[in-house]
Amino acid sequence: MEQTVFSRYVKSMRKQYHLTQVELSEKSGVGLRFVRELEQGKQTLRLDKVNQILNLFGSEAGVVRQIKNDMP
């Protein structure tokens, strides 16, 4: 897995708040494995769990619809 902008953001925020991965896992209510996979850049993650983590940092992720240019 390759780190993404998103995974680097979460890791950076975790460090800014002086949290270990274990502490982040406990405070957010998600598993340690999930935190590790998120920070490593796993491409498929449950959005509800991602938001449990982001809520600790005052952030939220959501779906962004892409508008296609091939409309008649």
mmCIF file of N, CA and C in Angstrom:
data_model
loop_
_atom_site.group_PDB
_atom_site.id
_atom_site.type_symbol
_atom_site.label_atom_id
_atom_site.label_comp_id
_atom_site.label_asym_id
_atom_site.label_seq_id
_atom_site.Cartn_x
_atom_site.Cartn_y
_atom_site.Cartn_z
ATOM 1 N N MET A 1 0.829 -1.183 0.000
ATOM 2 C CA MET A 1 0.000 0.000 0.000
ATOM 3 C C MET A 1 0.874 1.247 0.000
ATOM 4 N N GLU A 2 0.441 2.212 -0.750
ATOM 5 C CA GLU A 2 1.179 3.463 -0.843
ATOM 6 C C GLU A 2 0.410 4.560 -0.118
ATOM 7 N N GLN A 3 1.111 5.352 0.674
ATOM 8 C CA GLN A 3 0.444 6.423 1.409
ATOM 9 C C GLN A 3 -0.205 7.406 0.451
ATOM 10 N N THR A 4 -1.371 7.899 0.833
ATOM 11 C CA THR A 4 -2.102 8.881 0.048
ATOM 12 C C THR A 4 -2.091 10.210 0.802
ATOM 13 N N VAL A 5 -2.590 11.248 0.158
ATOM 14 C CA VAL A 5 -2.710 12.546 0.827
ATOM 15 C C VAL A 5 -3.569 12.383 2.076
ATOM 16 N N PHE A 6 -4.631 11.611 1.949
ATOM 17 C CA PHE A 6 -5.543 11.391 3.072
ATOM 18 C C PHE A 6 -4.851 10.648 4.210
ATOM 19 N N SER A 7 -4.132 9.586 3.888
ATOM 20 C CA SER A 7 -3.467 8.813 4.946
ATOM 21 C C SER A 7 -2.379 9.643 5.633
ATOM 22 N N ARG A 8 -1.693 10.476 4.871
ATOM 23 C CA ARG A 8 -0.682 11.352 5.473
ATOM 24 C C ARG A 8 -1.337 12.392 6.388
ATOM 25 N N TYR A 9 -2.525 12.872 5.989
ATOM 26 C CA TYR A 9 -3.259 13.836 6.814
ATOM 27 C C TYR A 9 -3.613 13.216 8.174
ATOM 28 N N VAL A 10 -4.162 12.022 8.153
ATOM 29 C CA VAL A 10 -4.568 11.367 9.404
ATOM 30 C C VAL A 10 -3.348 11.135 10.297
ATOM 31 N N LYS A 11 -2.269 10.656 9.720
ATOM 32 C CA LYS A 11 -1.051 10.413 10.502
ATOM 33 C C LYS A 11 -0.509 11.720 11.083
ATOM 34 N N SER A 12 -0.522 12.769 10.279
ATOM 35 C CA SER A 12 -0.046 14.069 10.734
ATOM 36 C C SER A 12 -0.898 14.608 11.876
ATOM 37 N N MET A 13 -2.209 14.486 11.755
ATOM 38 C CA MET A 13 -3.108 14.958 12.809
ATOM 39 C C MET A 13 -2.934 14.126 14.090
ATOM 40 N N ARG A 14 -2.766 12.823 13.924
ATOM 41 C CA ARG A 14 -2.547 11.963 15.087
ATOM 42 C C ARG A 14 -1.304 12.406 15.849
ATOM 43 N N LYS A 15 -0.250 12.690 15.107
ATOM 44 C CA LYS A 15 0.995 13.117 15.750
ATOM 45 C C LYS A 15 0.859 14.507 16.356
ATOM 46 N N GLN A 16 0.109 15.378 15.695
ATOM 47 C CA GLN A 16 -0.114 16.724 16.220
ATOM 48 C C GLN A 16 -0.839 16.667 17.561
ATOM 49 N N TYR A 17 -1.731 15.699 17.705
ATOM 50 C CA TYR A 17 -2.467 15.524 18.956
ATOM 51 C C TYR A 17 -1.720 14.601 19.933
ATOM 52 N N HIS A 18 -0.504 14.225 19.569
ATOM 53 C CA HIS A 18 0.360 13.390 20.418
ATOM 54 C C HIS A 18 -0.312 12.064 20.782
ATOM 55 N N LEU A 19 -0.877 11.400 19.784
ATOM 56 C CA LEU A 19 -1.539 10.113 19.985
ATOM 57 C C LEU A 19 -0.755 9.005 19.295
ATOM 58 N N THR A 20 -0.708 7.866 19.929
ATOM 59 C CA THR A 20 -0.180 6.675 19.257
ATOM 60 C C THR A 20 -1.323 6.085 18.430
ATOM 61 N N GLN A 21 -0.993 5.127 17.592
ATOM 62 C CA GLN A 21 -2.044 4.456 16.833
ATOM 63 C C GLN A 21 -3.016 3.741 17.781
ATOM 64 N N VAL A 22 -2.498 3.167 18.836
ATOM 65 C CA VAL A 22 -3.335 2.479 19.820
ATOM 66 C C VAL A 22 -4.296 3.471 20.480
ATOM 67 N N GLU A 23 -3.777 4.623 20.886
ATOM 68 C CA GLU A 23 -4.619 5.637 21.525
ATOM 69 C C GLU A 23 -5.688 6.160 20.570
ATOM 70 N N LEU A 24 -5.315 6.382 19.317
ATOM 71 C CA LEU A 24 -6.283 6.834 18.318
ATOM 72 C C LEU A 24 -7.374 5.793 18.132
ATOM 73 N N SER A 25 -6.982 4.556 18.079
ATOM 74 C CA SER A 25 -7.926 3.461 17.953
ATOM 75 C C SER A 25 -8.917 3.454 19.114
ATOM 76 N N GLU A 26 -8.403 3.570 20.319
ATOM 77 C CA GLU A 26 -9.246 3.540 21.515
ATOM 78 C C GLU A 26 -10.173 4.748 21.591
ATOM 79 N N LYS A 27 -9.640 5.938 21.321
ATOM 80 C CA LYS A 27 -10.441 7.169 21.422
ATOM 81 C C LYS A 27 -11.520 7.251 20.341
ATOM 82 N N SER A 28 -11.243 6.706 19.176
ATOM 83 C CA SER A 28 -12.205 6.795 18.074
ATOM 84 C C SER A 28 -13.182 5.623 18.048
ATOM 85 N N GLY A 29 -12.827 4.535 18.712
ATOM 86 C CA GLY A 29 -13.706 3.375 18.748
ATOM 87 C C GLY A 29 -13.584 2.460 17.540
ATOM 88 N N VAL A 30 -12.475 2.563 16.829
ATOM 89 C CA VAL A 30 -12.220 1.660 15.705
ATOM 90 C C VAL A 30 -11.050 0.758 16.073
ATOM 91 N N GLY A 31 -10.893 -0.319 15.349
ATOM 92 C CA GLY A 31 -9.817 -1.250 15.630
ATOM 93 C C GLY A 31 -8.446 -0.722 15.250
ATOM 94 N N LEU A 32 -7.439 -1.217 15.939
ATOM 95 C CA LEU A 32 -6.061 -0.825 15.648
ATOM 96 C C LEU A 32 -5.698 -1.183 14.207
ATOM 97 N N ARG A 33 -6.137 -2.320 13.743
ATOM 98 C CA ARG A 33 -5.842 -2.730 12.363
ATOM 99 C C ARG A 33 -6.390 -1.707 11.373
ATOM 100 N N PHE A 34 -7.588 -1.193 11.644
ATOM 101 C CA PHE A 34 -8.183 -0.186 10.757
ATOM 102 C C PHE A 34 -7.316 1.069 10.710
ATOM 103 N N VAL A 35 -6.857 1.529 11.866
ATOM 104 C CA VAL A 35 -6.006 2.727 11.926
ATOM 105 C C VAL A 35 -4.733 2.495 11.120
ATOM 106 N N ARG A 36 -4.132 1.339 11.295
ATOM 107 C CA ARG A 36 -2.889 1.038 10.571
ATOM 108 C C ARG A 36 -3.123 0.993 9.065
ATOM 109 N N GLU A 37 -4.199 0.344 8.654
ATOM 110 C CA GLU A 37 -4.496 0.262 7.220
ATOM 111 C C GLU A 37 -4.791 1.637 6.640
ATOM 112 N N LEU A 38 -5.511 2.472 7.385
ATOM 113 C CA LEU A 38 -5.808 3.821 6.932
ATOM 114 C C LEU A 38 -4.518 4.606 6.721
ATOM 115 N N GLU A 39 -3.627 4.563 7.703
ATOM 116 C CA GLU A 39 -2.373 5.316 7.606
ATOM 117 C C GLU A 39 -1.437 4.761 6.543
ATOM 118 N N GLN A 40 -1.608 3.507 6.181
ATOM 119 C CA GLN A 40 -0.768 2.912 5.136
ATOM 120 C C GLN A 40 -1.328 3.167 3.748
ATOM 121 N N GLY A 41 -2.546 3.718 3.662
ATOM 122 C CA GLY A 41 -3.098 4.078 2.369
ATOM 123 C C GLY A 41 -4.015 3.055 1.739
ATOM 124 N N LYS A 42 -4.615 2.191 2.543
ATOM 125 C CA LYS A 42 -5.551 1.208 1.985
ATOM 126 C C LYS A 42 -6.626 1.946 1.199
ATOM 127 N N GLN A 43 -6.939 1.438 0.015
ATOM 128 C CA GLN A 43 -7.839 2.132 -0.900
ATOM 129 C C GLN A 43 -9.313 1.975 -0.556
ATOM 130 N N THR A 44 -9.692 0.888 0.096
ATOM 131 C CA THR A 44 -11.097 0.663 0.424
ATOM 132 C C THR A 44 -11.266 0.632 1.936
ATOM 133 N N LEU A 45 -11.961 1.633 2.441
ATOM 134 C CA LEU A 45 -12.195 1.765 3.870
ATOM 135 C C LEU A 45 -13.655 2.144 4.104
ATOM 136 N N ARG A 46 -14.192 1.734 5.219
ATOM 137 C CA ARG A 46 -15.567 2.108 5.559
ATOM 138 C C ARG A 46 -15.615 3.578 5.954
ATOM 139 N N LEU A 47 -16.479 4.322 5.276
ATOM 140 C CA LEU A 47 -16.578 5.758 5.497
ATOM 141 C C LEU A 47 -17.029 6.089 6.919
ATOM 142 N N ASP A 48 -17.907 5.280 7.491
ATOM 143 C CA ASP A 48 -18.359 5.558 8.858
ATOM 144 C C ASP A 48 -17.202 5.457 9.851
ATOM 145 N N LYS A 49 -16.323 4.488 9.652
ATOM 146 C CA LYS A 49 -15.162 4.346 10.539
ATOM 147 C C LYS A 49 -14.142 5.455 10.312
ATOM 148 N N VAL A 50 -13.972 5.838 9.048
ATOM 149 C CA VAL A 50 -13.076 6.957 8.742
ATOM 150 C C VAL A 50 -13.563 8.196 9.478
ATOM 151 N N ASN A 51 -14.871 8.433 9.440
ATOM 152 C CA ASN A 51 -15.417 9.616 10.099
ATOM 153 C C ASN A 51 -15.333 9.539 11.613
ATOM 154 N N GLN A 52 -15.348 8.347 12.189
ATOM 155 C CA GLN A 52 -15.139 8.222 13.632
ATOM 156 C C GLN A 52 -13.771 8.782 14.007
ATOM 157 N N ILE A 53 -12.789 8.520 13.169
ATOM 158 C CA ILE A 53 -11.437 9.031 13.421
ATOM 159 C C ILE A 53 -11.375 10.530 13.146
ATOM 160 N N LEU A 54 -11.900 10.951 12.002
ATOM 161 C CA LEU A 54 -11.830 12.359 11.631
ATOM 162 C C LEU A 54 -12.571 13.264 12.606
ATOM 163 N N ASN A 55 -13.631 12.751 13.214
ATOM 164 C CA ASN A 55 -14.391 13.552 14.180
ATOM 165 C C ASN A 55 -13.524 14.000 15.349
ATOM 166 N N LEU A 56 -12.538 13.205 15.718
ATOM 167 C CA LEU A 56 -11.624 13.598 16.802
ATOM 168 C C LEU A 56 -10.830 14.842 16.439
ATOM 169 N N PHE A 57 -10.639 15.056 15.142
ATOM 170 C CA PHE A 57 -9.850 16.186 14.659
ATOM 171 C C PHE A 57 -10.733 17.318 14.128
ATOM 172 N N GLY A 58 -12.043 17.197 14.346
ATOM 173 C CA GLY A 58 -12.957 18.240 13.881
ATOM 174 C C GLY A 58 -13.182 18.226 12.386
ATOM 175 N N SER A 59 -13.016 17.071 11.758
ATOM 176 C CA SER A 59 -13.176 16.942 10.308
ATOM 177 C C SER A 59 -14.192 15.861 9.980
ATOM 178 N N GLU A 60 -14.562 15.817 8.712
ATOM 179 C CA GLU A 60 -15.492 14.800 8.239
ATOM 180 C C GLU A 60 -15.241 14.563 6.753
ATOM 181 N N ALA A 61 -15.422 13.322 6.328
ATOM 182 C CA ALA A 61 -15.284 12.963 4.915
ATOM 183 C C ALA A 61 -16.652 12.574 4.377
ATOM 184 N N GLY A 62 -16.855 12.795 3.103
ATOM 185 C CA GLY A 62 -18.122 12.430 2.490
ATOM 186 C C GLY A 62 -17.927 12.068 1.033
ATOM 187 N N VAL A 63 -19.000 11.678 0.428
ATOM 188 C CA VAL A 63 -18.988 11.283 -0.967
ATOM 189 C C VAL A 63 -19.055 12.535 -1.834
ATOM 190 N N VAL A 64 -18.240 12.558 -2.869
ATOM 191 C CA VAL A 64 -18.259 13.651 -3.836
ATOM 192 C C VAL A 64 -18.648 13.058 -5.180
ATOM 193 N N ARG A 65 -19.732 13.555 -5.716
ATOM 194 C CA ARG A 65 -20.185 13.057 -7.010
ATOM 195 C C ARG A 65 -19.424 13.732 -8.133
ATOM 196 N N GLN A 66 -19.063 12.952 -9.105
ATOM 197 C CA GLN A 66 -18.351 13.472 -10.261
ATOM 198 C C GLN A 66 -19.374 13.727 -11.377
ATOM 199 N N ILE A 67 -19.371 14.917 -11.922
ATOM 200 C CA ILE A 67 -20.280 15.246 -13.017
ATOM 201 C C ILE A 67 -19.591 14.891 -14.318
ATOM 202 N N LYS A 68 -20.276 14.100 -15.118
ATOM 203 C CA LYS A 68 -19.706 13.677 -16.386
ATOM 204 C C LYS A 68 -20.013 14.715 -17.466
ATOM 205 N N ASN A 69 -19.054 14.951 -18.324
ATOM 206 C CA ASN A 69 -19.200 15.936 -19.387
ATOM 207 C C ASN A 69 -19.927 15.411 -20.610
ATOM 208 N N ASP A 70 -20.304 14.151 -20.632
ATOM 209 C CA ASP A 70 -20.916 13.572 -21.811
ATOM 210 C C ASP A 70 -22.439 13.667 -21.778
ATOM 211 N N MET A 71 -22.959 14.665 -21.074
ATOM 212 C CA MET A 71 -24.401 14.866 -21.022
ATOM 213 C C MET A 71 -24.896 15.448 -22.338
ATOM 214 N N PRO A 72 -26.092 15.053 -22.800
ATOM 215 C CA PRO A 72 -26.615 15.590 -24.078
ATOM 216 C C PRO A 72 -26.946 17.055 -24.003
#
